[in-house]
Amino acid sequence: MTDTEHGAPRTAAAFREVYGAEPQGVWAAPGRVNLIGEYTDFNDGFVMPLALPHTTLAAAAPRPDGVLRLHSAGAGGGITELHPDALRGEAPTPTAGWAAYPAGVVWALREAGLPVGGADLHYESAVPTGAGLSSSAALEVATALALNDLYGLGLAPQELARIAQRAENAFVGVPCGIMDQTAAACCTAGHALFLDTRDLNYRHVPFDLAGEGLRLLVVDTRVRHELGDGAYAQRRAGCERGARALGVRALRDVPYAHLPVALDRLDDPAVRSLVRHVVTENHRVEQVVARLDAGDIRGIGPLLTAGHASLRDDFAVSCAELDLAVGAADAAGALGARITGGGFGGSAVVLVEERAAEPVADAVTAAFAAAGFAAPRIFPAVPSAGARRLADQSTGTAARA
Ligand code: ADP
Ligand code: MG
């Protein structure tokens, strides 16, 4: 059994404690790391996330009265109770704090005209929050999948991802792309997800790290990013300006081979840098896919490191801790390393030979200590399954008829 399945009986038991009733099931959705393809998703480009073994579990039961009750073991505080009126209409009453994420999912499902009644939900999570590992999408997608099953909505994983993104964009107010929710909903074990964010077509690309004697380490710098400060919006607007100036629908439509010509046509150096990152990053994703399809996982190392340089120099979303993690890993013999997620802190990924995993992790930890930074949290990213309902035997909930 995986850690997720081990956690299921505990989550079901906690539900009973919180609500004094039996949950109807337990659902899980994972956090993710993005292997390559950063800040491409709002440019209609390519991304390549993989699901982590770390999941958010939701134990849930339906309620006939339309009321939504939410409780999270990690959030502190009691039960948040929301009445149906708060979750309807174009301008719903704002929901405070973490509960806005699952409440937004209910709102988005009802906005889509789906017959979603009330529910009691209890969450337990092993996904670090605010670390760039997408705990918010795990929370949303676990909620969406639970409601999908409780109310027999019949939505496919991609549709659940859309609902979750809408919840985060329009209800929570975070202008994120579709990558995180799609990763949480659609990934499969042993693979990375090559996703075209324009049409949401995707392909599972084999990524058998263990079989190749490799590891992908996650270095959580423990520096927490704040994307609400306008940095994200500013870059997004710059990319849109670039696309307009070049006469394309989105920067995805600038072919890599045309990049020099395209850059010549842009006067604003800030926009030029953003465009260069997006176009080269899309190209890197395609190169990574080609290498993985050819069975050459080691060959992606330099592409990861080139991606980091582009995020640092052209997109300007790195920070001292991330640059140190990547630099120290590189100096200690890693095959490649880069920021994963939005940057400004959060996490980096490092590709290493299995035998070098410990020395590289130790080198990064030592470099952080020497720089006076808080110790990073380092763990392997094992490509894992996307959102799923956990078997009743493993959850301790009553088997369904
Ligand atoms: P990330 O998605 O990278 O972890 P975000 O800032 O997008 O970072 O989302 C983190 C927020 O999501 C938390 O501050 C909290 O509000 C909410 N959240 C995520 N997981 C949980 C959970 N298990 N319980 C309660 N809130 C959670
Ligand atoms: Mg998030």
Short mmCIF file of C-alpha atoms and ligand atoms in Angstrom, two decimals:
data_model
loop_
_atom_site.label_atom_id
_atom_site.label_comp_id
_atom_site.label_asym_id
_atom_site.label_seq_id
_atom_site.Cartn_x
_atom_site.Cartn_y
_atom_site.Cartn_z
CA MET A 1 0.00 0.00 0.00
CA THR A 2 1.15 3.52 -0.70
CA ASP A 3 1.30 6.25 1.92
CA THR A 4 -1.90 7.62 0.45
CA GLU A 5 -3.75 4.36 1.08
CA HIS A 6 -2.27 4.15 4.58
CA GLY A 7 -3.60 7.63 5.23
CA ALA A 8 -7.12 6.78 4.08
CA PRO A 9 -8.40 4.98 7.21
CA ARG A 10 -7.08 7.86 9.31
CA THR A 11 -8.87 10.39 7.13
CA ALA A 12 -12.13 8.40 7.35
CA ALA A 13 -11.74 8.12 11.13
CA ALA A 14 -11.09 11.85 11.43
CA PHE A 15 -14.24 12.52 9.37
CA ARG A 16 -16.28 10.45 11.86
CA GLU A 17 -14.74 12.42 14.71
CA VAL A 18 -15.44 15.81 13.11
CA TYR A 19 -18.94 15.16 11.77
CA GLY A 20 -20.18 12.25 13.94
CA ALA A 21 -21.21 10.33 10.85
CA GLU A 22 -19.84 7.89 8.29
CA PRO A 23 -18.08 9.25 5.16
CA GLN A 24 -19.24 7.78 1.89
CA GLY A 25 -15.70 7.45 0.62
CA VAL A 26 -12.18 8.87 0.53
CA TRP A 27 -10.64 10.52 -2.53
CA ALA A 28 -7.02 11.51 -3.19
CA ALA A 29 -5.37 14.05 -5.45
CA PRO A 30 -1.59 14.59 -5.68
CA GLY A 31 0.73 17.55 -5.61
CA ARG A 32 3.01 17.90 -8.64
CA VAL A 33 6.35 19.08 -9.85
CA ASN A 34 6.80 20.48 -13.31
CA LEU A 35 9.71 18.79 -15.07
CA ILE A 36 9.93 21.52 -17.72
CA GLY A 37 7.65 24.12 -19.33
CA GLU A 38 7.44 27.04 -16.89
CA TYR A 39 5.29 30.12 -17.54
CA THR A 40 4.29 28.61 -20.86
CA ASP A 41 0.72 27.76 -19.85
CA PHE A 42 -0.71 31.26 -20.19
CA ASN A 43 0.98 31.45 -23.58
CA ASP A 44 -0.94 28.43 -24.92
CA GLY A 45 2.31 26.45 -24.74
CA PHE A 46 3.62 23.11 -23.52
CA VAL A 47 4.14 21.87 -19.96
CA MET A 48 5.36 18.60 -18.54
CA PRO A 49 4.35 17.96 -14.94
CA LEU A 50 4.42 14.72 -12.97
CA ALA A 51 2.37 13.83 -9.93
CA LEU A 52 4.04 13.40 -6.56
CA PRO A 53 3.30 10.52 -4.19
CA HIS A 54 2.20 13.21 -1.72
CA THR A 55 -1.57 13.61 -1.83
CA THR A 56 -4.44 15.52 -0.32
CA LEU A 57 -7.15 13.18 0.96
CA ALA A 58 -10.80 14.15 1.16
CA ALA A 59 -13.32 12.09 3.12
CA ALA A 60 -16.81 13.12 2.10
CA ALA A 61 -20.52 12.50 2.46
CA PRO A 62 -23.41 14.17 0.63
CA ARG A 63 -25.93 16.45 2.36
CA PRO A 64 -29.50 16.80 1.13
CA ASP A 65 -29.83 20.42 2.31
CA GLY A 66 -27.31 21.96 -0.09
CA VAL A 67 -25.10 23.14 2.78
CA LEU A 68 -21.32 22.76 2.43
CA ARG A 69 -19.26 21.99 5.53
CA LEU A 70 -15.48 22.01 5.31
CA HIS A 71 -12.80 20.96 7.76
CA SER A 72 -9.05 20.53 7.23
CA ALA A 73 -6.66 18.85 9.66
CA GLY A 74 -3.81 21.10 8.52
CA ALA A 75 -5.61 24.42 8.52
CA GLY A 76 -6.40 24.86 12.22
CA GLY A 77 -9.77 26.23 13.23
CA GLY A 78 -13.10 24.51 13.16
CA ILE A 79 -15.71 23.69 10.57
CA THR A 80 -16.51 26.27 7.89
CA GLU A 81 -20.20 26.14 7.01
CA LEU A 82 -21.49 27.69 3.79
CA HIS A 83 -25.12 28.04 2.80
CA PRO A 84 -26.24 27.46 -0.78
CA ASP A 85 -26.84 31.18 -1.45
CA ALA A 86 -23.16 31.94 -0.75
CA LEU A 87 -22.16 29.58 -3.57
CA ARG A 88 -24.42 30.67 -6.37
CA GLY A 89 -24.42 33.39 -8.96
CA GLU A 90 -21.89 35.45 -10.83
CA ALA A 91 -20.70 37.44 -7.83
CA PRO A 92 -20.82 35.00 -4.92
CA THR A 93 -20.14 36.11 -1.36
CA PRO A 94 -16.36 35.88 -0.87
CA THR A 95 -15.27 32.97 1.28
CA ALA A 96 -12.37 33.66 3.60
CA GLY A 97 -9.15 31.67 3.87
CA TRP A 98 -8.43 28.16 2.68
CA ALA A 99 -12.12 27.19 2.45
CA ALA A 100 -12.40 29.37 -0.68
CA TYR A 101 -10.63 26.64 -2.70
CA PRO A 102 -13.16 23.81 -2.08
CA ALA A 103 -16.08 26.26 -1.87
CA GLY A 104 -15.00 27.60 -5.27
CA VAL A 105 -15.19 24.09 -6.69
CA VAL A 106 -18.80 23.71 -5.55
CA TRP A 107 -19.54 27.19 -6.95
CA ALA A 108 -17.91 26.35 -10.30
CA LEU A 109 -19.80 23.05 -10.60
CA ARG A 110 -23.11 24.79 -9.88
CA GLU A 111 -22.21 27.59 -12.30
CA ALA A 112 -21.67 24.93 -14.96
CA GLY A 113 -25.27 23.87 -14.35
CA LEU A 114 -24.39 20.61 -12.66
CA PRO A 115 -26.68 19.16 -9.98
CA VAL A 116 -24.36 19.37 -6.99
CA GLY A 117 -26.00 19.30 -3.59
CA GLY A 118 -24.33 19.86 -0.25
CA ALA A 119 -21.53 17.87 1.32
CA ASP A 120 -19.49 17.39 4.45
CA LEU A 121 -15.77 17.22 3.68
CA HIS A 122 -12.72 16.57 5.80
CA TYR A 123 -9.18 16.92 4.42
CA GLU A 124 -5.75 15.62 5.40
CA SER A 125 -2.78 16.50 3.27
CA ALA A 126 0.84 15.48 2.81
CA VAL A 127 1.44 18.13 0.12
CA PRO A 128 3.50 21.00 1.54
CA THR A 129 1.54 24.25 1.08
CA GLY A 130 2.97 27.26 -0.70
CA ALA A 131 6.08 25.30 -1.75
CA GLY A 132 5.33 25.47 -5.48
CA LEU A 133 4.10 21.85 -5.34
CA SER A 134 0.49 22.78 -5.98
CA SER A 135 -1.31 21.92 -2.79
CA SER A 136 -4.09 24.23 -3.96
CA ALA A 137 -4.79 22.15 -7.08
CA ALA A 138 -4.62 18.93 -5.01
CA LEU A 139 -7.24 20.38 -2.67
CA GLU A 140 -9.48 21.51 -5.54
CA VAL A 141 -9.21 18.33 -7.58
CA ALA A 142 -9.77 16.03 -4.58
CA THR A 143 -12.92 18.07 -3.90
CA ALA A 144 -14.08 18.01 -7.52
CA LEU A 145 -13.57 14.25 -7.83
CA ALA A 146 -15.38 13.54 -4.55
CA LEU A 147 -18.39 15.60 -5.67
CA ASN A 148 -18.25 14.06 -9.14
CA ASP A 149 -18.67 10.62 -7.56
CA LEU A 150 -21.08 11.61 -4.78
CA TYR A 151 -23.44 13.25 -7.27
CA GLY A 152 -22.81 11.01 -10.28
CA LEU A 153 -21.79 13.98 -12.46
CA GLY A 154 -19.84 11.84 -14.91
CA LEU A 155 -17.15 14.46 -15.56
CA ALA A 156 -13.89 13.30 -17.17
CA PRO A 157 -10.55 14.14 -15.50
CA GLN A 158 -9.88 17.06 -17.89
CA GLU A 159 -13.30 18.52 -17.12
CA LEU A 160 -12.60 18.27 -13.40
CA ALA A 161 -9.36 20.14 -14.02
CA ARG A 162 -11.25 22.92 -15.85
CA ILE A 163 -13.72 23.24 -12.99
CA ALA A 164 -10.87 23.38 -10.46
CA GLN A 165 -9.06 26.06 -12.47
CA ARG A 166 -12.25 28.11 -12.74
CA ALA A 167 -12.67 27.84 -8.98
CA GLU A 168 -9.15 29.15 -8.40
CA ASN A 169 -9.38 31.91 -11.06
CA ALA A 170 -12.86 33.25 -10.47
CA PHE A 171 -13.70 32.33 -6.87
CA VAL A 172 -10.36 32.38 -5.03
CA GLY A 173 -9.03 35.08 -7.36
CA VAL A 174 -5.70 33.52 -8.40
CA PRO A 175 -5.07 33.87 -12.16
CA CYS A 176 -3.37 30.46 -12.54
CA GLY A 177 -3.15 28.45 -15.75
CA ILE A 178 -4.48 24.92 -16.27
CA MET A 179 -1.28 22.93 -15.65
CA ASP A 180 -1.57 22.20 -11.93
CA GLN A 181 -5.16 21.03 -12.00
CA THR A 182 -4.57 18.89 -15.09
CA ALA A 183 -1.54 17.28 -13.44
CA ALA A 184 -3.52 16.51 -10.29
CA ALA A 185 -6.42 15.07 -12.30
CA CYS A 186 -4.70 13.28 -15.20
CA CYS A 187 -1.18 12.04 -14.33
CA THR A 188 -0.32 8.35 -14.17
CA ALA A 189 2.40 6.53 -12.23
CA GLY A 190 5.76 6.15 -13.94
CA HIS A 191 5.06 8.92 -16.45
CA ALA A 192 5.30 12.64 -17.00
CA LEU A 193 2.33 14.38 -18.61
CA PHE A 194 3.11 16.18 -21.87
CA LEU A 195 0.27 18.69 -22.04
CA ASP A 196 -0.60 21.15 -24.77
CA THR A 197 -2.31 23.92 -22.84
CA ARG A 198 -3.97 25.28 -26.01
CA ASP A 199 -6.25 22.33 -26.69
CA LEU A 200 -5.59 20.30 -23.51
CA ASN A 201 -4.50 17.27 -25.48
CA TYR A 202 -1.98 15.30 -23.50
CA ARG A 203 0.20 12.23 -23.67
CA HIS A 204 1.72 10.16 -20.88
CA VAL A 205 5.46 10.01 -21.56
CA PRO A 206 7.36 7.15 -19.83
CA PHE A 207 9.63 8.53 -17.12
CA ASP A 208 11.04 5.47 -15.38
CA LEU A 209 13.62 7.08 -13.14
CA ALA A 210 14.15 4.08 -10.89
CA GLY A 211 14.51 1.68 -13.84
CA GLU A 212 17.30 3.91 -15.21
CA GLY A 213 19.08 4.25 -11.86
CA LEU A 214 18.13 7.93 -11.58
CA ARG A 215 16.39 10.19 -9.09
CA LEU A 216 14.60 13.48 -9.39
CA LEU A 217 15.06 15.37 -6.12
CA VAL A 218 12.73 18.12 -5.01
CA VAL A 219 14.47 20.87 -3.05
CA ASP A 220 11.86 22.88 -1.16
CA THR A 221 13.71 26.07 -0.28
CA ARG A 222 11.03 26.87 2.34
CA VAL A 223 10.98 30.40 0.97
CA ARG A 224 7.30 31.08 0.32
CA HIS A 225 6.39 32.84 -2.86
CA GLU A 226 3.74 35.51 -3.05
CA LEU A 227 2.35 35.75 -6.53
CA GLY A 228 -0.31 38.19 -5.44
CA ASP A 229 2.22 41.03 -5.50
CA GLY A 230 1.70 41.71 -9.17
CA ALA A 231 4.85 39.97 -10.42
CA TYR A 232 2.77 37.27 -12.09
CA ALA A 233 0.26 39.70 -13.59
CA GLN A 234 3.08 41.89 -14.88
CA ARG A 235 4.79 39.01 -16.68
CA ARG A 236 1.51 37.78 -18.05
CA ALA A 237 0.70 41.24 -19.39
CA GLY A 238 4.22 41.49 -20.90
CA CYS A 239 3.73 38.20 -22.73
CA GLU A 240 0.38 39.39 -24.07
CA ARG A 241 2.01 42.64 -25.25
CA GLY A 242 4.67 40.58 -27.00
CA ALA A 243 2.08 38.41 -28.76
CA ARG A 244 0.16 41.51 -29.89
CA ALA A 245 3.30 43.20 -31.20
CA LEU A 246 4.18 40.06 -33.16
CA GLY A 247 0.66 39.63 -34.49
CA VAL A 248 0.10 36.15 -33.05
CA ARG A 249 -2.73 34.82 -30.90
CA ALA A 250 -0.26 33.66 -28.23
CA LEU A 251 3.52 33.33 -27.92
CA ARG A 252 3.12 29.63 -28.56
CA ASP A 253 2.59 30.60 -32.19
CA VAL A 254 6.12 31.98 -32.54
CA PRO A 255 8.18 29.10 -33.98
CA TYR A 256 11.58 28.58 -32.40
CA ALA A 257 13.25 29.01 -35.79
CA HIS A 258 11.70 32.50 -36.11
CA LEU A 259 12.84 33.68 -32.70
CA PRO A 260 15.73 35.93 -33.86
CA VAL A 261 13.45 37.70 -36.35
CA ALA A 262 10.68 38.03 -33.77
CA LEU A 263 13.08 39.51 -31.19
CA ASP A 264 14.28 42.08 -33.73
CA ARG A 265 10.73 43.31 -34.10
CA LEU A 266 10.30 44.06 -30.37
CA ASP A 267 11.49 47.43 -29.04
CA ASP A 268 10.85 46.91 -25.35
CA PRO A 269 13.79 44.95 -23.86
CA ALA A 270 11.61 43.68 -20.99
CA VAL A 271 9.09 42.22 -23.42
CA ARG A 272 11.90 40.81 -25.54
CA SER A 273 13.25 38.86 -22.55
CA LEU A 274 9.82 37.46 -21.70
CA VAL A 275 9.26 36.37 -25.29
CA ARG A 276 12.70 34.75 -25.47
CA HIS A 277 11.97 32.72 -22.36
CA VAL A 278 8.58 31.49 -23.54
CA VAL A 279 9.70 30.54 -27.05
CA THR A 280 12.89 28.79 -25.91
CA GLU A 281 11.03 27.06 -23.06
CA ASN A 282 8.43 25.60 -25.41
CA HIS A 283 11.31 24.35 -27.54
CA ARG A 284 12.97 22.80 -24.48
CA VAL A 285 9.77 20.94 -23.62
CA GLU A 286 9.68 19.45 -27.10
CA GLN A 287 13.34 18.47 -26.83
CA VAL A 288 12.74 16.83 -23.44
CA VAL A 289 9.84 14.85 -24.88
CA ALA A 290 12.01 13.71 -27.79
CA ARG A 291 14.77 12.57 -25.43
CA LEU A 292 12.36 10.71 -23.16
CA ASP A 293 10.67 9.06 -26.13
CA ALA A 294 14.14 7.91 -27.19
CA GLY A 295 14.73 6.44 -23.72
CA ASP A 296 17.44 8.98 -22.90
CA ILE A 297 16.46 10.38 -19.48
CA ARG A 298 20.03 11.48 -18.72
CA GLY A 299 19.98 13.59 -21.86
CA ILE A 300 17.38 15.97 -20.42
CA GLY A 301 19.78 17.23 -17.72
CA PRO A 302 21.30 20.11 -19.72
CA LEU A 303 17.83 21.16 -20.90
CA LEU A 304 16.67 21.47 -17.28
CA THR A 305 19.66 23.63 -16.41
CA ALA A 306 19.19 25.79 -19.51
CA GLY A 307 15.55 26.22 -18.44
CA HIS A 308 16.72 27.48 -15.07
CA ALA A 309 19.03 30.05 -16.63
CA SER A 310 16.17 31.28 -18.81
CA LEU A 311 13.82 31.66 -15.82
CA ARG A 312 16.56 33.43 -13.88
CA ASP A 313 17.88 35.77 -16.58
CA ASP A 314 15.00 36.30 -19.01
CA PHE A 315 11.86 35.75 -16.95
CA ALA A 316 13.42 37.00 -13.68
CA VAL A 317 11.47 34.74 -11.31
CA SER A 318 14.37 33.15 -9.42
CA CYS A 319 15.77 34.12 -6.04
CA ALA A 320 19.03 33.61 -4.15
CA GLU A 321 17.88 30.34 -2.56
CA LEU A 322 16.78 28.77 -5.86
CA ASP A 323 19.97 29.84 -7.65
CA LEU A 324 22.02 28.42 -4.81
CA ALA A 325 20.13 25.10 -4.87
CA VAL A 326 20.67 24.74 -8.62
CA GLY A 327 24.30 25.93 -8.48
CA ALA A 328 25.26 23.69 -5.56
CA ALA A 329 23.55 20.66 -7.12
CA ASP A 330 25.32 21.31 -10.40
CA ALA A 331 28.71 21.68 -8.70
CA ALA A 332 28.13 18.42 -6.79
CA GLY A 333 27.57 16.47 -10.01
CA ALA A 334 23.84 16.66 -10.70
CA LEU A 335 22.79 15.97 -14.31
CA GLY A 336 20.56 19.07 -14.36
CA ALA A 337 18.44 21.28 -12.11
CA ARG A 338 15.85 24.03 -12.34
CA ILE A 339 13.13 26.00 -10.64
CA THR A 340 9.82 24.16 -10.62
CA GLY A 341 6.58 26.12 -10.29
CA GLY A 342 6.27 29.86 -10.15
CA GLY A 343 9.63 30.68 -8.60
CA PHE A 344 10.31 33.53 -6.12
CA GLY A 345 11.09 30.72 -3.67
CA GLY A 346 9.23 27.43 -3.60
CA SER A 347 11.05 24.44 -5.01
CA ALA A 348 13.69 23.29 -7.47
CA VAL A 349 14.03 19.88 -9.12
CA VAL A 350 17.40 18.16 -9.49
CA LEU A 351 18.09 15.17 -11.74
CA VAL A 352 20.82 12.93 -10.31
CA GLU A 353 22.27 9.47 -10.60
CA GLU A 354 20.84 7.37 -7.77
CA ARG A 355 24.27 6.97 -6.17
CA ALA A 356 24.81 10.73 -6.27
CA ALA A 357 21.45 11.56 -4.68
CA GLU A 358 22.77 11.69 -1.14
CA PRO A 359 25.99 13.59 -1.81
CA VAL A 360 24.14 16.12 -3.97
CA ALA A 361 21.43 16.59 -1.32
CA ASP A 362 24.12 17.00 1.33
CA ALA A 363 25.95 19.55 -0.82
CA VAL A 364 22.79 21.62 -1.26
CA THR A 365 22.04 21.46 2.46
CA ALA A 366 25.62 22.50 3.29
CA ALA A 367 25.49 25.39 0.82
CA PHE A 368 22.27 26.66 2.43
CA ALA A 369 23.84 26.46 5.89
CA ALA A 370 26.95 28.30 4.69
CA ALA A 371 24.77 31.05 3.19
CA GLY A 372 22.80 31.40 6.40
CA PHE A 373 19.55 30.15 4.77
CA ALA A 374 17.06 27.91 6.57
CA ALA A 375 17.63 24.21 5.85
CA PRO A 376 15.83 23.06 2.68
CA ARG A 377 13.54 20.04 2.65
CA ILE A 378 14.79 17.51 0.07
CA PHE A 379 12.88 14.44 -1.10
CA PRO A 380 12.61 12.32 -4.25
CA ALA A 381 9.80 12.95 -6.75
CA VAL A 382 8.52 9.50 -7.69
CA PRO A 383 6.19 9.88 -10.72
CA SER A 384 2.84 8.88 -9.21
CA ALA A 385 -0.85 8.50 -9.97
CA GLY A 386 -3.34 11.31 -10.44
CA ALA A 387 -6.60 11.78 -8.56
CA ARG A 388 -8.55 8.66 -7.64
CA ARG A 389 -11.13 7.23 -5.33
CA LEU A 390 -9.53 4.99 -2.71
CA ALA A 391 -10.83 1.46 -2.29
CA ASP A 392 -13.39 1.09 0.48
CA GLN A 393 -11.32 -1.63 2.18
CA SER A 394 -8.40 0.76 2.54
CA THR A 395 -10.52 3.66 3.74
CA GLY A 396 -12.44 1.80 6.40
CA THR A 397 -15.69 3.17 4.96
CA ALA A 398 -18.58 0.83 4.33
CA ALA A 399 -18.38 -0.94 0.98
CA ARG A 400 -20.92 0.33 -1.52
CA ALA A 401 -23.71 -1.92 -2.70
P1 ADP B 1 0.74 25.83 -3.66
O1 ADP B 1 -0.44 25.47 -4.50
O2 ADP B 1 2.00 25.92 -4.44
O3 ADP B 1 0.91 24.93 -2.48
P2 ADP B 1 -0.86 28.15 -3.19
O4 ADP B 1 -0.58 29.44 -2.55
O5 ADP B 1 -1.40 28.12 -4.56
O6 ADP B 1 0.48 27.29 -3.08
O7 ADP B 1 -1.90 27.35 -2.30
C1 ADP B 1 -1.68 27.20 -0.90
C2 ADP B 1 -2.98 27.44 -0.17
O8 ADP B 1 -3.92 26.39 -0.46
C3 ADP B 1 -2.84 27.41 1.33
O9 ADP B 1 -2.45 28.67 1.82
C4 ADP B 1 -4.23 27.04 1.78
O10 ADP B 1 -5.09 28.18 1.76
C5 ADP B 1 -4.70 26.12 0.67
N1 ADP B 1 -4.52 24.69 1.01
C6 ADP B 1 -3.81 23.78 0.32
N2 ADP B 1 -3.91 22.54 0.88
C7 ADP B 1 -4.70 22.68 1.95
C8 ADP B 1 -5.22 21.78 2.94
N3 ADP B 1 -4.93 20.48 2.93
N4 ADP B 1 -6.02 22.30 3.91
C9 ADP B 1 -6.34 23.60 3.91
N5 ADP B 1 -5.90 24.48 3.02
C10 ADP B 1 -5.09 24.05 2.04
MG MG B 2 -1.27 26.68 -6.05
#
